[in-house]
């Protein structure tokens, strides 16, 4: 647990398993460090709702379910993750990406999401935070949320796997909002 840490700027070149490493570190805004061997990113930045700058590549990542759950990655960070993940021809390779809502229609981000899927990744993309005035929609309609019960956290507490966009919606239920999905699955925020 890293408490009120706002930036983590340390190379971790030998790290293989980052599971739950920064779990609920809500004050973390910037992460930068060598992660050249990271394979397991399960819930690494789970509920790091302030994380917007991820200045690392993950060329050995094999799984990242809930890795960036509820994060607000900026465009450069989202592209860095999506472009640096390796390609796989078989197996299950899940990645959860919380990206700032301003980038949901950005052509580069949308293209990178498609390219990551073509590399064998199953994505759950969350468009988080509030849109800035420049990016706010005039329609005001909220996007649906696809949700399912996820793997329990390190304390055995059920988690919610969700995204506004998911590669494979089978196994997910569609809801009008994240709040509706949490209520349905009886999930309470842990922050």
PDB file of C-alpha atoms in Angstrom:
ATOM      1  CA  UNK A   1       0.000   0.000   0.000  1.00  0.00           C
ATOM      2  CA  UNK A   2       1.432   3.336  -1.073  1.00  0.00           C
ATOM      3  CA  UNK A   3      -0.823   5.740   0.851  1.00  0.00           C
ATOM      4  CA  UNK A   4      -0.962   9.265  -0.569  1.00  0.00           C
ATOM      5  CA  UNK A   5       1.640   8.694  -3.269  1.00  0.00           C
ATOM      6  CA  UNK A   6       1.009  10.927  -6.319  1.00  0.00           C
ATOM      7  CA  UNK A   7       3.901   9.794  -8.510  1.00  0.00           C
ATOM      8  CA  UNK A   8       5.845   6.544  -8.743  1.00  0.00           C
ATOM      9  CA  UNK A   9       8.999   7.017 -10.800  1.00  0.00           C
ATOM     10  CA  UNK A  10      11.064   3.857 -10.240  1.00  0.00           C
ATOM     11  CA  UNK A  11      12.286   1.270 -12.743  1.00  0.00           C
ATOM     12  CA  UNK A  12      11.088  -2.281 -12.079  1.00  0.00           C
ATOM     13  CA  UNK A  13      12.948  -4.220 -14.811  1.00  0.00           C
ATOM     14  CA  UNK A  14      12.657  -7.627 -13.099  1.00  0.00           C
ATOM     15  CA  UNK A  15       8.987  -7.379 -12.040  1.00  0.00           C
ATOM     16  CA  UNK A  16       6.963 -10.309 -13.418  1.00  0.00           C
ATOM     17  CA  UNK A  17       3.814 -10.068 -11.288  1.00  0.00           C
ATOM     18  CA  UNK A  18       2.277  -6.678 -10.480  1.00  0.00           C
ATOM     19  CA  UNK A  19      -1.016  -8.109  -9.223  1.00  0.00           C
ATOM     20  CA  UNK A  20      -2.726  -5.657  -6.821  1.00  0.00           C
ATOM     21  CA  UNK A  21       0.507  -3.644  -6.520  1.00  0.00           C
ATOM     22  CA  UNK A  22      -1.096  -0.189  -6.344  1.00  0.00           C
ATOM     23  CA  UNK A  23      -4.547  -1.412  -5.278  1.00  0.00           C
ATOM     24  CA  UNK A  24      -6.799   1.545  -4.389  1.00  0.00           C
ATOM     25  CA  UNK A  25      -3.969   4.087  -4.525  1.00  0.00           C
ATOM     26  CA  UNK A  26      -6.414   6.842  -5.440  1.00  0.00           C
ATOM     27  CA  UNK A  27      -3.846   9.636  -5.187  1.00  0.00           C
ATOM     28  CA  UNK A  28      -1.516   8.153  -7.827  1.00  0.00           C
ATOM     29  CA  UNK A  29      -1.463  10.443 -10.894  1.00  0.00           C
ATOM     30  CA  UNK A  30       1.788   9.499 -12.646  1.00  0.00           C
ATOM     31  CA  UNK A  31       3.542   6.148 -13.043  1.00  0.00           C
ATOM     32  CA  UNK A  32       6.869   5.823 -14.825  1.00  0.00           C
ATOM     33  CA  UNK A  33       9.169   2.835 -14.614  1.00  0.00           C
ATOM     34  CA  UNK A  34      10.664   0.095 -16.743  1.00  0.00           C
ATOM     35  CA  UNK A  35       8.236  -2.843 -16.871  1.00  0.00           C
ATOM     36  CA  UNK A  36       9.925  -4.835 -19.627  1.00  0.00           C
ATOM     37  CA  UNK A  37       9.245  -8.229 -17.993  1.00  0.00           C
ATOM     38  CA  UNK A  38       5.794  -7.606 -16.472  1.00  0.00           C
ATOM     39  CA  UNK A  39       3.519 -10.521 -17.390  1.00  0.00           C
ATOM     40  CA  UNK A  40       0.706 -10.352 -14.827  1.00  0.00           C
ATOM     41  CA  UNK A  41      -0.937  -6.959 -14.402  1.00  0.00           C
ATOM     42  CA  UNK A  42      -4.130  -8.202 -12.722  1.00  0.00           C
ATOM     43  CA  UNK A  43      -5.662  -5.250 -10.824  1.00  0.00           C
ATOM     44  CA  UNK A  44      -2.256  -3.539 -10.689  1.00  0.00           C
ATOM     45  CA  UNK A  45      -3.823  -0.056 -10.669  1.00  0.00           C
ATOM     46  CA  UNK A  46      -7.300  -1.121  -9.504  1.00  0.00           C
ATOM     47  CA  UNK A  47      -9.286   1.899  -8.304  1.00  0.00           C
ATOM     48  CA  UNK A  48      -6.427   4.313  -8.968  1.00  0.00           C
ATOM     49  CA  UNK A  49      -9.013   6.843 -10.083  1.00  0.00           C
ATOM     50  CA  UNK A  50      -6.497   9.674 -10.483  1.00  0.00           C
ATOM     51  CA  UNK A  51      -3.998   7.767 -12.649  1.00  0.00           C
ATOM     52  CA  UNK A  52      -3.767   9.639 -15.935  1.00  0.00           C
ATOM     53  CA  UNK A  53      -0.090   9.355 -16.915  1.00  0.00           C
ATOM     54  CA  UNK A  54       1.295   5.885 -17.498  1.00  0.00           C
ATOM     55  CA  UNK A  55       4.751   6.399 -18.963  1.00  0.00           C
ATOM     56  CA  UNK A  56       5.777   2.759 -19.319  1.00  0.00           C
ATOM     57  CA  UNK A  57       5.613   0.081 -21.969  1.00  0.00           C
ATOM     58  CA  UNK A  58       4.432  -3.460 -21.251  1.00  0.00           C
ATOM     59  CA  UNK A  59       5.952  -5.640 -24.018  1.00  0.00           C
ATOM     60  CA  UNK A  60       5.744  -8.920 -22.030  1.00  0.00           C
ATOM     61  CA  UNK A  61       2.217  -8.473 -20.612  1.00  0.00           C
ATOM     62  CA  UNK A  62       0.135 -11.642 -20.852  1.00  0.00           C
ATOM     63  CA  UNK A  63      -2.866 -10.532 -18.787  1.00  0.00           C
ATOM     64  CA  UNK A  64      -4.182  -7.280 -17.401  1.00  0.00           C
ATOM     65  CA  UNK A  65      -7.754  -7.849 -16.303  1.00  0.00           C
ATOM     66  CA  UNK A  66      -8.736  -4.919 -14.055  1.00  0.00           C
ATOM     67  CA  UNK A  67      -5.225  -3.519 -14.576  1.00  0.00           C
ATOM     68  CA  UNK A  68      -6.401   0.062 -15.178  1.00  0.00           C
ATOM     69  CA  UNK A  69      -9.880  -0.273 -13.617  1.00  0.00           C
ATOM     70  CA  UNK A  70     -11.392   3.196 -12.975  1.00  0.00           C
ATOM     71  CA  UNK A  71      -8.232   5.005 -14.157  1.00  0.00           C
ATOM     72  CA  UNK A  72      -8.418   8.119 -16.356  1.00  0.00           C
ATOM     73  CA  UNK A  73      -5.501   7.507 -18.705  1.00  0.00           C
ATOM     74  CA  UNK A  74      -4.712  10.336 -21.084  1.00  0.00           C
ATOM     75  CA  UNK A  75      -4.416   9.709 -24.816  1.00  0.00           C
ATOM     76  CA  UNK A  76      -0.625   9.245 -24.845  1.00  0.00           C
ATOM     77  CA  UNK A  77      -0.806   6.732 -21.978  1.00  0.00           C
ATOM     78  CA  UNK A  78      -3.639   4.711 -23.521  1.00  0.00           C
ATOM     79  CA  UNK A  79      -1.778   4.573 -26.840  1.00  0.00           C
ATOM     80  CA  UNK A  80       1.457   3.579 -25.082  1.00  0.00           C
ATOM     81  CA  UNK A  81      -0.244   0.606 -23.420  1.00  0.00           C
ATOM     82  CA  UNK A  82      -2.207  -0.490 -26.490  1.00  0.00           C
ATOM     83  CA  UNK A  83       0.773  -0.242 -28.840  1.00  0.00           C
ATOM     84  CA  UNK A  84       3.308  -1.896 -26.514  1.00  0.00           C
ATOM     85  CA  UNK A  85       1.360  -5.054 -25.595  1.00  0.00           C
ATOM     86  CA  UNK A  86       2.574  -8.164 -27.418  1.00  0.00           C
ATOM     87  CA  UNK A  87       0.661 -10.175 -29.997  1.00  0.00           C
ATOM     88  CA  UNK A  88      -0.783 -13.585 -29.154  1.00  0.00           C
ATOM     89  CA  UNK A  89      -2.146 -16.245 -31.497  1.00  0.00           C
ATOM     90  CA  UNK A  90      -3.869 -18.255 -28.766  1.00  0.00           C
ATOM     91  CA  UNK A  91      -4.889 -18.182 -25.135  1.00  0.00           C
ATOM     92  CA  UNK A  92      -6.855 -15.703 -23.069  1.00  0.00           C
ATOM     93  CA  UNK A  93      -5.333 -12.236 -22.761  1.00  0.00           C
ATOM     94  CA  UNK A  94      -7.666  -9.790 -21.020  1.00  0.00           C
ATOM     95  CA  UNK A  95      -6.973  -6.117 -20.432  1.00  0.00           C
ATOM     96  CA  UNK A  96      -9.094  -3.506 -18.665  1.00  0.00           C
ATOM     97  CA  UNK A  97      -8.338   0.079 -19.663  1.00  0.00           C
ATOM     98  CA  UNK A  98      -9.810   3.092 -17.901  1.00  0.00           C
ATOM     99  CA  UNK A  99      -9.359   5.992 -20.317  1.00  0.00           C
ATOM    100  CA  UNK A 100     -10.504   9.593 -19.877  1.00  0.00           C
ATOM    101  CA  UNK A 101     -13.884  10.029 -21.539  1.00  0.00           C
ATOM    102  CA  UNK A 102     -12.554  12.858 -23.741  1.00  0.00           C
ATOM    103  CA  UNK A 103     -10.784  10.252 -25.880  1.00  0.00           C
ATOM    104  CA  UNK A 104     -13.726   7.947 -26.629  1.00  0.00           C
ATOM    105  CA  UNK A 105     -14.080   9.255 -30.191  1.00  0.00           C
ATOM    106  CA  UNK A 106     -10.391   9.980 -30.796  1.00  0.00           C
ATOM    107  CA  UNK A 107      -9.447   8.285 -34.061  1.00  0.00           C
ATOM    108  CA  UNK A 108      -5.988   7.248 -32.828  1.00  0.00           C
ATOM    109  CA  UNK A 109      -7.382   5.672 -29.658  1.00  0.00           C
ATOM    110  CA  UNK A 110     -10.197   3.856 -31.501  1.00  0.00           C
ATOM    111  CA  UNK A 111      -7.675   2.535 -34.056  1.00  0.00           C
ATOM    112  CA  UNK A 112      -5.284   1.386 -31.308  1.00  0.00           C
ATOM    113  CA  UNK A 113      -8.143  -0.478 -29.583  1.00  0.00           C
ATOM    114  CA  UNK A 114      -8.918  -2.329 -32.837  1.00  0.00           C
ATOM    115  CA  UNK A 115      -5.241  -3.101 -33.373  1.00  0.00           C
ATOM    116  CA  UNK A 116      -4.916  -4.484 -29.825  1.00  0.00           C
ATOM    117  CA  UNK A 117      -7.874  -6.785 -30.452  1.00  0.00           C
ATOM    118  CA  UNK A 118      -6.204  -7.939 -33.672  1.00  0.00           C
ATOM    119  CA  UNK A 119      -3.155  -8.830 -31.544  1.00  0.00           C
ATOM    120  CA  UNK A 120      -5.297 -11.320 -29.606  1.00  0.00           C
ATOM    121  CA  UNK A 121      -6.407  -9.180 -26.665  1.00  0.00           C
ATOM    122  CA  UNK A 122      -9.896  -9.162 -25.128  1.00  0.00           C
ATOM    123  CA  UNK A 123     -10.517  -5.613 -23.933  1.00  0.00           C
ATOM    124  CA  UNK A 124     -12.852  -3.955 -21.459  1.00  0.00           C
ATOM    125  CA  UNK A 125     -12.619  -0.213 -22.083  1.00  0.00           C
ATOM    126  CA  UNK A 126     -14.016   2.196 -19.496  1.00  0.00           C
ATOM    127  CA  UNK A 127     -14.570   5.850 -20.431  1.00  0.00           C
ATOM    128  CA  UNK A 128     -14.072   7.486 -17.039  1.00  0.00           C
ATOM    129  CA  UNK A 129     -14.369  10.947 -15.451  1.00  0.00           C
ATOM    130  CA  UNK A 130     -16.379  13.856 -16.802  1.00  0.00           C
ATOM    131  CA  UNK A 131     -15.939  15.232 -20.292  1.00  0.00           C
ATOM    132  CA  UNK A 132     -14.244  18.594 -20.550  1.00  0.00           C
ATOM    133  CA  UNK A 133     -16.326  21.374 -22.080  1.00  0.00           C
ATOM    134  CA  UNK A 134     -14.548  20.948 -25.418  1.00  0.00           C
ATOM    135  CA  UNK A 135     -15.335  17.237 -25.583  1.00  0.00           C
ATOM    136  CA  UNK A 136     -18.785  17.148 -23.966  1.00  0.00           C
ATOM    137  CA  UNK A 137     -21.554  15.681 -26.075  1.00  0.00           C
ATOM    138  CA  UNK A 138     -24.534  17.854 -26.912  1.00  0.00           C
ATOM    139  CA  UNK A 139     -26.740  14.757 -26.880  1.00  0.00           C
ATOM    140  CA  UNK A 140     -26.365  14.080 -23.170  1.00  0.00           C
ATOM    141  CA  UNK A 141     -27.142  10.369 -23.585  1.00  0.00           C
ATOM    142  CA  UNK A 142     -25.081   8.064 -21.411  1.00  0.00           C
ATOM    143  CA  UNK A 143     -23.385   5.054 -22.943  1.00  0.00           C
ATOM    144  CA  UNK A 144     -24.526   1.636 -21.730  1.00  0.00           C
ATOM    145  CA  UNK A 145     -22.310  -0.367 -19.411  1.00  0.00           C
ATOM    146  CA  UNK A 146     -21.489  -4.052 -19.928  1.00  0.00           C
ATOM    147  CA  UNK A 147     -20.872  -5.752 -16.584  1.00  0.00           C
ATOM    148  CA  UNK A 148     -20.278  -9.144 -14.970  1.00  0.00           C
ATOM    149  CA  UNK A 149     -18.968 -10.428 -11.672  1.00  0.00           C
ATOM    150  CA  UNK A 150     -15.182 -10.476 -11.787  1.00  0.00           C
ATOM    151  CA  UNK A 151     -12.579 -12.397  -9.840  1.00  0.00           C
ATOM    152  CA  UNK A 152     -12.559 -11.712  -6.093  1.00  0.00           C
ATOM    153  CA  UNK A 153      -9.890  -9.300  -4.877  1.00  0.00           C
ATOM    154  CA  UNK A 154      -7.098 -10.281  -2.496  1.00  0.00           C
ATOM    155  CA  UNK A 155      -9.537 -10.097   0.439  1.00  0.00           C
ATOM    156  CA  UNK A 156     -12.085 -12.360  -1.264  1.00  0.00           C
ATOM    157  CA  UNK A 157     -14.441  -9.457  -1.960  1.00  0.00           C
ATOM    158  CA  UNK A 158     -16.318  -9.775  -5.275  1.00  0.00           C
ATOM    159  CA  UNK A 159     -15.283  -7.326  -7.979  1.00  0.00           C
ATOM    160  CA  UNK A 160     -17.204  -5.985 -10.933  1.00  0.00           C
ATOM    161  CA  UNK A 161     -15.771  -6.474 -14.413  1.00  0.00           C
ATOM    162  CA  UNK A 162     -17.174  -3.786 -16.666  1.00  0.00           C
ATOM    163  CA  UNK A 163     -16.601  -1.545 -19.640  1.00  0.00           C
ATOM    164  CA  UNK A 164     -18.445   0.816 -21.914  1.00  0.00           C
ATOM    165  CA  UNK A 165     -16.924  -1.246 -24.687  1.00  0.00           C
ATOM    166  CA  UNK A 166     -15.944  -4.913 -24.439  1.00  0.00           C
ATOM    167  CA  UNK A 167     -14.378  -7.058 -27.150  1.00  0.00           C
ATOM    168  CA  UNK A 168     -16.640 -10.025 -26.410  1.00  0.00           C
ATOM    169  CA  UNK A 169     -19.951  -9.131 -24.731  1.00  0.00           C
ATOM    170  CA  UNK A 170     -20.922 -12.771 -24.095  1.00  0.00           C
ATOM    171  CA  UNK A 171     -21.072 -13.333 -20.361  1.00  0.00           C
ATOM    172  CA  UNK A 172     -21.750  -9.643 -19.719  1.00  0.00           C
ATOM    173  CA  UNK A 173     -25.091  -8.024 -18.972  1.00  0.00           C
ATOM    174  CA  UNK A 174     -25.982  -4.598 -20.346  1.00  0.00           C
ATOM    175  CA  UNK A 175     -26.986  -1.835 -17.928  1.00  0.00           C
ATOM    176  CA  UNK A 176     -27.980   1.811 -18.309  1.00  0.00           C
ATOM    177  CA  UNK A 177     -25.281   2.906 -15.841  1.00  0.00           C
ATOM    178  CA  UNK A 178     -22.430   1.663 -13.686  1.00  0.00           C
ATOM    179  CA  UNK A 179     -24.530   2.381 -10.605  1.00  0.00           C
ATOM    180  CA  UNK A 180     -27.304   0.121 -11.938  1.00  0.00           C
ATOM    181  CA  UNK A 181     -24.780  -2.685 -12.542  1.00  0.00           C
ATOM    182  CA  UNK A 182     -23.334  -2.328  -9.026  1.00  0.00           C
ATOM    183  CA  UNK A 183     -26.814  -2.472  -7.534  1.00  0.00           C
ATOM    184  CA  UNK A 184     -27.706  -5.564  -9.579  1.00  0.00           C
ATOM    185  CA  UNK A 185     -24.579  -7.442  -8.461  1.00  0.00           C
ATOM    186  CA  UNK A 186     -24.680  -5.975  -4.922  1.00  0.00           C
ATOM    187  CA  UNK A 187     -21.206  -4.446  -5.290  1.00  0.00           C
ATOM    188  CA  UNK A 188     -20.241  -1.513  -3.088  1.00  0.00           C
ATOM    189  CA  UNK A 189     -17.305   0.817  -3.712  1.00  0.00           C
ATOM    190  CA  UNK A 190     -14.372   0.055  -1.501  1.00  0.00           C
ATOM    191  CA  UNK A 191     -12.979   3.594  -1.421  1.00  0.00           C
TER     192      UNK A 191
END
